[in-house]
XYZ file of C-alpha atoms in Angstrom:
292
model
C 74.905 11.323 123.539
C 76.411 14.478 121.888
C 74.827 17.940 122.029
C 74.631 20.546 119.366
C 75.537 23.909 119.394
C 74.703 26.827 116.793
C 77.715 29.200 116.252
C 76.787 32.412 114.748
C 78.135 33.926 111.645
C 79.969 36.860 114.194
C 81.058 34.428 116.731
C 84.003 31.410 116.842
C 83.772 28.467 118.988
C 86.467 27.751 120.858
C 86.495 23.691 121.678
C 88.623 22.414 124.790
C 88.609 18.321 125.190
C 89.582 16.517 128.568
C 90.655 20.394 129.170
C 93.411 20.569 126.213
C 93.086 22.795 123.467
C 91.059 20.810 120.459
C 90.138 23.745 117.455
C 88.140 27.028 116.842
C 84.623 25.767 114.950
C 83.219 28.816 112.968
C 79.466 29.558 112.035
C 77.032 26.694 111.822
C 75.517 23.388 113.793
C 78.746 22.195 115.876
C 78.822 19.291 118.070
C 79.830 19.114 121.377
C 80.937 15.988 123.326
C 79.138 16.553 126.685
C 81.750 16.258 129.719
C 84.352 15.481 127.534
C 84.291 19.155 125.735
C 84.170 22.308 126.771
C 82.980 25.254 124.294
C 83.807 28.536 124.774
C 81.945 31.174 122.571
C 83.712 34.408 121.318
C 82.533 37.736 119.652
C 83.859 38.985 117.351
C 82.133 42.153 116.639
C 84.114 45.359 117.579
C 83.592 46.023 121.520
C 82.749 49.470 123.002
C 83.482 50.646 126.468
C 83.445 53.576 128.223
C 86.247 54.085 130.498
C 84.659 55.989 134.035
C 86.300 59.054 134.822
C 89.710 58.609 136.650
C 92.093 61.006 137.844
C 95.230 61.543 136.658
C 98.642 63.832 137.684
C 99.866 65.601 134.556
C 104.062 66.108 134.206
C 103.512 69.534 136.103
C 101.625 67.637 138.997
C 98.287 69.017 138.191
C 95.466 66.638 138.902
C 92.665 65.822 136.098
C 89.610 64.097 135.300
C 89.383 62.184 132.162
C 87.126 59.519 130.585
C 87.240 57.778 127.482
C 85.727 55.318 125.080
C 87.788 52.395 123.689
C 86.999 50.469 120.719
C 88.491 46.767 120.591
C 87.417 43.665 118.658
C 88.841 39.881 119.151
C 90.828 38.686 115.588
C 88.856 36.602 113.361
C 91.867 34.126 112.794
C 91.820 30.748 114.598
C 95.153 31.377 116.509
C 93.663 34.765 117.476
C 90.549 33.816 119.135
C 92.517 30.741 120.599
C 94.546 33.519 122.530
C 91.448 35.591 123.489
C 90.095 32.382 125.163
C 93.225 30.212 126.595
C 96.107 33.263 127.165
C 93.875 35.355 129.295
C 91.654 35.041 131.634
C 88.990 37.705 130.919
C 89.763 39.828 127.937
C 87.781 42.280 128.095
C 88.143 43.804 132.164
C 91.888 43.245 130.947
C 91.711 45.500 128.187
C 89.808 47.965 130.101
C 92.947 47.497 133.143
C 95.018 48.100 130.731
C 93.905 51.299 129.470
C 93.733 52.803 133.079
C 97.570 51.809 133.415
C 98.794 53.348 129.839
C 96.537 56.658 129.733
C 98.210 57.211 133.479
C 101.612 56.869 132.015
C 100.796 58.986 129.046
C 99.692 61.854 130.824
C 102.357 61.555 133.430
C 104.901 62.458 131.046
C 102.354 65.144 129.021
C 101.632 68.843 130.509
C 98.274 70.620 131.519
C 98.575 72.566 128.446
C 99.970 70.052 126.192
C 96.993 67.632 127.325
C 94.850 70.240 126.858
C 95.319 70.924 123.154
C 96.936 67.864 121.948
C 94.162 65.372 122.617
C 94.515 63.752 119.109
C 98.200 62.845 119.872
C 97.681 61.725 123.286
C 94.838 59.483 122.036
C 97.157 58.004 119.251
C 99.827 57.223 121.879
C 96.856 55.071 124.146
C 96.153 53.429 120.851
C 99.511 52.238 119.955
C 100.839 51.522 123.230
C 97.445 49.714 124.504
C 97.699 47.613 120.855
C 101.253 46.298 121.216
C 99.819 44.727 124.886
C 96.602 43.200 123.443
C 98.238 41.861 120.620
C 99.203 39.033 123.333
C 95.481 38.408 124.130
C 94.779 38.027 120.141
C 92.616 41.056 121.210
C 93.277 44.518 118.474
C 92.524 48.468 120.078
C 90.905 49.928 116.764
C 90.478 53.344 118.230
C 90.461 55.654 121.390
C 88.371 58.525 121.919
C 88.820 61.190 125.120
C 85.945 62.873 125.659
C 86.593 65.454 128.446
C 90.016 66.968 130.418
C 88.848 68.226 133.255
C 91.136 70.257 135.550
C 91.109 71.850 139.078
C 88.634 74.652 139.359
C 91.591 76.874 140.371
C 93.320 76.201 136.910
C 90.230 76.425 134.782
C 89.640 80.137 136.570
C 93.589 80.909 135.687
C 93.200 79.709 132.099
C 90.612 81.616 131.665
C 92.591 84.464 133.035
C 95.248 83.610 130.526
C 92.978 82.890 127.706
C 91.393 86.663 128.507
C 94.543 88.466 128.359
C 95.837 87.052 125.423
C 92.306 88.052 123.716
C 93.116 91.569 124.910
C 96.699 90.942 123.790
C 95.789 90.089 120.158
C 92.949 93.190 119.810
C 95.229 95.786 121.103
C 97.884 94.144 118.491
C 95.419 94.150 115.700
C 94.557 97.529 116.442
C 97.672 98.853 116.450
C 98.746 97.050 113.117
C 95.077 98.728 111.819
C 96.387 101.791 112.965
C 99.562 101.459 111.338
C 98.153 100.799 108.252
C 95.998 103.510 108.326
C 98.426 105.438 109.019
C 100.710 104.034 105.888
C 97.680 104.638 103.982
C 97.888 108.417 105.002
C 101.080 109.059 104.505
C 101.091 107.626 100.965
C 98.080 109.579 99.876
C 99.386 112.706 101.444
C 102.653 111.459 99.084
C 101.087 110.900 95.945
C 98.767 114.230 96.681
C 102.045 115.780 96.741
C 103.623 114.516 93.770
C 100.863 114.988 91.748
C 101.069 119.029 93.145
C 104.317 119.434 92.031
C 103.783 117.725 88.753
C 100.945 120.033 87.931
C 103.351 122.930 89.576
C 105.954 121.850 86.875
C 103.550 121.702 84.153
C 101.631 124.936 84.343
C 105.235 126.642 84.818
C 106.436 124.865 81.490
C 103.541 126.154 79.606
C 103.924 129.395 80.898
C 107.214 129.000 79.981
C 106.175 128.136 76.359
C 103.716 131.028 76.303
C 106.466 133.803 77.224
C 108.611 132.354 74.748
C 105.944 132.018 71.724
C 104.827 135.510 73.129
C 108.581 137.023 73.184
C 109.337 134.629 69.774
C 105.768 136.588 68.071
C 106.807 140.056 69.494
C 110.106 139.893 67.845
C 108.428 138.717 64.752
C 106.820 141.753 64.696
C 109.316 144.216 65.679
C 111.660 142.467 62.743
C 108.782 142.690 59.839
C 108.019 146.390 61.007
C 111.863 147.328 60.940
C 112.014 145.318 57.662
C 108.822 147.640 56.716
C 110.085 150.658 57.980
C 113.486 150.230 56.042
C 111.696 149.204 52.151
C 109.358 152.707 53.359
C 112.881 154.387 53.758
C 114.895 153.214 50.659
C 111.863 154.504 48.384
C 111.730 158.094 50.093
C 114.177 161.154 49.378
C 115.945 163.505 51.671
C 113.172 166.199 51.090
C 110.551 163.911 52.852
C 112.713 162.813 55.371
C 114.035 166.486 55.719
C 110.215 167.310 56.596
C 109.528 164.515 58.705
C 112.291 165.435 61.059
C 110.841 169.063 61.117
C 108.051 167.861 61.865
C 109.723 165.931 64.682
C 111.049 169.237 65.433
C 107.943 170.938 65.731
C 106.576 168.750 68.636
C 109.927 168.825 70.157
C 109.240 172.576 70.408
C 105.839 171.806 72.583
C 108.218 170.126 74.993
C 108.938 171.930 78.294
C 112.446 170.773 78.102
C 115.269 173.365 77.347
C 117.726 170.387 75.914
C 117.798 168.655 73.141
C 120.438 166.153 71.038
C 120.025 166.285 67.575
C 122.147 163.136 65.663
C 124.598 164.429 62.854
C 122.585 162.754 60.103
C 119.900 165.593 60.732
C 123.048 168.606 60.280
C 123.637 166.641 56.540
C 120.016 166.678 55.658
C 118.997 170.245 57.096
C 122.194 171.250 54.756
C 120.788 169.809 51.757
C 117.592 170.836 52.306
C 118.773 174.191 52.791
C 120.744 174.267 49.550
C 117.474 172.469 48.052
C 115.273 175.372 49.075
C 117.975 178.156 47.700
C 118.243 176.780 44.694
C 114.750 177.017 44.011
C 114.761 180.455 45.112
C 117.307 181.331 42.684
C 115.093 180.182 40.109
C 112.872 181.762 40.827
C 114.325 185.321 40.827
C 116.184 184.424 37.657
C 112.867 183.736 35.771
C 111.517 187.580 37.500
C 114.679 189.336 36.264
C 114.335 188.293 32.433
C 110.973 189.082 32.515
């Protein structure tokens, strides 16, 4: 008489004879010897447990809860899922065992804070230190997830207490680098404002500059090409028109109420030969009365 036995395309048969190791049988219609073998079935499809929560003392001897999921799977390969079925016992409450044991020893040696914020590398740690222990069972830890640190009520109140003051911390710094800024910003303006002042300063007193000295440049224009004027005017006339002009000079000097005047030696010259001028025409004229 033999008996048959379907094996599932995610499961391997493990087949022990008179109690001694015979072969792993995968998917199909397998037959079994009755009382002469013994089949063992074995999953194959990834395993998922959650972990209850446990406590656990932290390096700084502060007392947490934590749970977590573990994901696990038995190798497909015959020697594998020989291991899984003659090297232990039960392999998956070992697995689970064993994950107490290793997340207690990696969060012995890891601090509140450190556990706190560096849950990615204390999961990878589980991982690889839970994986080098099932590799015995033929068993492989795919992935560990924490899903809550819980501390002491006393130390969540205190962290928040921290957490609050270094909000407060980081305003009152980013106000004071905003008011630094603004201040910067102020300061620069004012400079620029200042600058740009004395700029204009320097450029209205340059043209003013240039004005006086096309103003002073056209006045002496003028002065020159009157004096040049005045001079052609005073080559063409005689000493009789000069002679009266300076009388007539004379005349308005004698309106003056002042009892001094200077008279240049150029006028003594011409008042002589305008003297001599004038008796010489006198003499003519008596001369031209006495031969009448």
């Amino acid at each position: 008489m033999v008996f048959w036995r379907i094996v599932r395309q995610y499961e391997r048969m493990v087949v022990l004879r008179w109690g001694k190791f015979l072969d792993v049988r995968g998917p199909g219609l397998r037959i079994v010897i009755p009382f002469v073998d013994q089949p063992y079935k074995v999953d194959l499809r990834e395993q998922v447990d959650r972990v209850p929560t446990q406590k656990y003392i932290t390096s700084d001897n502060v007392v947490v809860d934590m749970d977590f999921v573990i994901y696990y799977r038995v190798l497909a390969d015959g020697e594998e899922v020989r291991k899984a079925v003659v090297d232990i016992e039960n392999y998956r409450v070992a697995t689970i065992n064993l994950s107490f044991a290793t997340l207690r020893a990696v969060i012995g040696a890891t601090t509140l804070s450190e556990a706190l914020s560096e849950r990615e590398k204390i999961r990878d740690q589980l991982q690889v230190r839970m994986d080098e222990v099932t590799g015995r069972w033929g068993i492989k830890v795919s992935q560990v997830e924490i899903n809550e640190i819980d501390p002491p009520p006393g130390v969540k109140a205190a962290m928040e207490r921290e957490k609050s003051a270094a909000a407060i911390k980081t305003a009152e710094i980013t106000e004071s680098e905003g008011a630094r800024q603004a201040a910067i910003n102020r300061a620069e303006g004012e400079k620029q404002a200042a600058i740009l002042l004395a700029e204009g300063s320097r450029q209205s007193e340059i043209l003013n500059a240039e004005g006086d000295q096309q103003a002073a440049i056209l006045r002496a224009d003028g002065f020159s090409t009157a004096l040049d004027r005045i001079n052609s005017v005073a080559q063409e006339a005689d000493a009789r028109t000069m002679s009266l002009q300076y009388f007539d000079t004379l005349s308005k000097l004698g309106g003056s109420p002042a009892t001094k005047f200077i008279f240049p030696m150029e006028f003594t010259s011409m008042l002589q030969s305008f003297v001599s001028s004038a008796a010489g025409r006198s003499g003519d004229r008596d001369g031209g009365s006495n031969g009448a």
